[in-house]
CSV table of C-alpha atoms in Angstrom, one decimal:
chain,number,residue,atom,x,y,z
A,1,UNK,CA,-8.7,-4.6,-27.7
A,2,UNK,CA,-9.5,-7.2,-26.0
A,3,UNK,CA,-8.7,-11.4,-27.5
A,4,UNK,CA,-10.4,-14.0,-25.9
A,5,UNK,CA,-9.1,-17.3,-26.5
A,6,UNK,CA,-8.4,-21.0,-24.9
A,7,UNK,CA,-5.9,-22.4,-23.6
A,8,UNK,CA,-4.8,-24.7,-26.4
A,9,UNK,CA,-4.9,-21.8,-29.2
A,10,UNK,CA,-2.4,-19.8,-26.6
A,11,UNK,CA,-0.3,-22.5,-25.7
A,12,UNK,CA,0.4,-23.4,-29.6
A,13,UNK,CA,0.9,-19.8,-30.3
A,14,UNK,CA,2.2,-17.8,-27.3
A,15,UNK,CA,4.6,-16.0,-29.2
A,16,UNK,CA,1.7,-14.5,-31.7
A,17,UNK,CA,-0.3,-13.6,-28.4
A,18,UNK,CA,2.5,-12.1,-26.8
A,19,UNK,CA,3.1,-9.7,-29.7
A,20,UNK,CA,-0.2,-8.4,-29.3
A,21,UNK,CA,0.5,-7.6,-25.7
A,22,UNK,CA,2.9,-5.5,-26.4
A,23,UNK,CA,1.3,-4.3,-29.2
A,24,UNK,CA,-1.5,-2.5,-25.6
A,25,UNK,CA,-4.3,-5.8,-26.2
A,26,UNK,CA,-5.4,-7.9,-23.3
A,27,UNK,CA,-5.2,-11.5,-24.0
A,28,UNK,CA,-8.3,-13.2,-22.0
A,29,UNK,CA,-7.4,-17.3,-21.5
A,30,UNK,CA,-10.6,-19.5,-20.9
A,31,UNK,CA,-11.2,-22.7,-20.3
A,32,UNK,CA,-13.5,-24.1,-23.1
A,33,UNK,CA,-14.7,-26.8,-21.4
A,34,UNK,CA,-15.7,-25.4,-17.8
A,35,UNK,CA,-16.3,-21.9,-19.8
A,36,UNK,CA,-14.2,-20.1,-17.3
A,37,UNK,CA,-12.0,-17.5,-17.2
A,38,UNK,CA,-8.1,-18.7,-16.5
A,39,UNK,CA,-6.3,-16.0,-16.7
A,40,UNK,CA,-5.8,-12.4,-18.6
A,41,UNK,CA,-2.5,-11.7,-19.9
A,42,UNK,CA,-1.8,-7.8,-20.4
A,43,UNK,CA,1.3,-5.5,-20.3
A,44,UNK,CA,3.3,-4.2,-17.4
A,45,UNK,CA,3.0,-0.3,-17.4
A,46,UNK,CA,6.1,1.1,-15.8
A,47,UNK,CA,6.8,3.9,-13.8
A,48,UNK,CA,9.5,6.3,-15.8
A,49,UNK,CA,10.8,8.0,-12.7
A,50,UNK,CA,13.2,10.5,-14.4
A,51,UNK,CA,10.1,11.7,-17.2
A,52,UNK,CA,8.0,12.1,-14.1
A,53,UNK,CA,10.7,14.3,-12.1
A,54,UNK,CA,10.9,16.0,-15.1
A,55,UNK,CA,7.2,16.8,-16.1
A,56,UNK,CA,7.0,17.8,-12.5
A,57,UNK,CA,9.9,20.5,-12.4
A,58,UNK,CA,8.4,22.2,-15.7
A,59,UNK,CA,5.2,22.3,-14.2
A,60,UNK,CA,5.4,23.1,-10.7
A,61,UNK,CA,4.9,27.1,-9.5
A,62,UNK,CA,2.4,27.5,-12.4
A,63,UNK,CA,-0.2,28.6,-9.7
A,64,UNK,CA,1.6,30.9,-7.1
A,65,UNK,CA,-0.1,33.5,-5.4
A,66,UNK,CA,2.3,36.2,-7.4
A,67,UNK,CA,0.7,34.9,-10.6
A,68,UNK,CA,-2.6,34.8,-9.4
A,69,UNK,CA,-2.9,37.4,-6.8
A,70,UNK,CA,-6.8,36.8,-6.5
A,71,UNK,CA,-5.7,33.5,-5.2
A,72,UNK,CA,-3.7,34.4,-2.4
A,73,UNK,CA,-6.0,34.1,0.9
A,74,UNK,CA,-9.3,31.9,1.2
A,75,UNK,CA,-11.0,34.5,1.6
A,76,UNK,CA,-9.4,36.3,-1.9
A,77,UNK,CA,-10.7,32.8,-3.5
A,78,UNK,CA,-13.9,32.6,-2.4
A,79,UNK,CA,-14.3,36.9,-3.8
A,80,UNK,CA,-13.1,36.0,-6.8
A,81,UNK,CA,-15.8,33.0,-7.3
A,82,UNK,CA,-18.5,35.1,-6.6
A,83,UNK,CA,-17.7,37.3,-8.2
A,84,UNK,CA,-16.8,35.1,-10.8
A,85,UNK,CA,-19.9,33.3,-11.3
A,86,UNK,CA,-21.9,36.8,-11.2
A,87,UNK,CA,-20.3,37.5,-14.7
A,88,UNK,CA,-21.2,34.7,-15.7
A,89,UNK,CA,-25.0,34.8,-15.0
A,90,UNK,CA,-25.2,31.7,-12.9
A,91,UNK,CA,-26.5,31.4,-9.5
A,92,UNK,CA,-25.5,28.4,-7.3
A,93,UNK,CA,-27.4,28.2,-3.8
């Protein structure tokens, strides 16, 4: 969600707008007056480099050419989508 505000509501409650940052909303400051955009406060995703290591260990291999045989050779893959898309009834030219 996104809160649009000015810059005197934020500065007397930065606190309350910074809880809802954290909470995932993006806090939009503008300048009533000029009825410009200042700035747009939001949070800092990080990068989790041990969950990433691990998602990519229990994932990784799951397409091998010893599990999918049909997959082994360009030319094997481009058999099996023919073939393929002839089960399925459509044509593509």
């Amino acid at each position: 969600m996104n809160l649009i505000i000015s810059i005197s509501k934020f500065r007397d409650n930065i606190s309350e707008y910074l809880n809802e940052v954290s909470k995932g909303n993006k806090v939009i400051i503008k300048d009533e007056k000029r009825n410009i955009e200042i700035a747009e406060v939001i949070s800092n995703k990080r990068f989790d480099k041990k969950s990433y290591e691990a998602v990519l260990r229990r994932t990784a291999g799951v397409l091998t050419s010893k599990s999918h045989p049909e997959w082994s050779t360009k030319n094997k893959v481009k058999d099996w989508i023919r073939k393929v898309r002839g089960e399925s009834g459509r044509s593509f030219k």
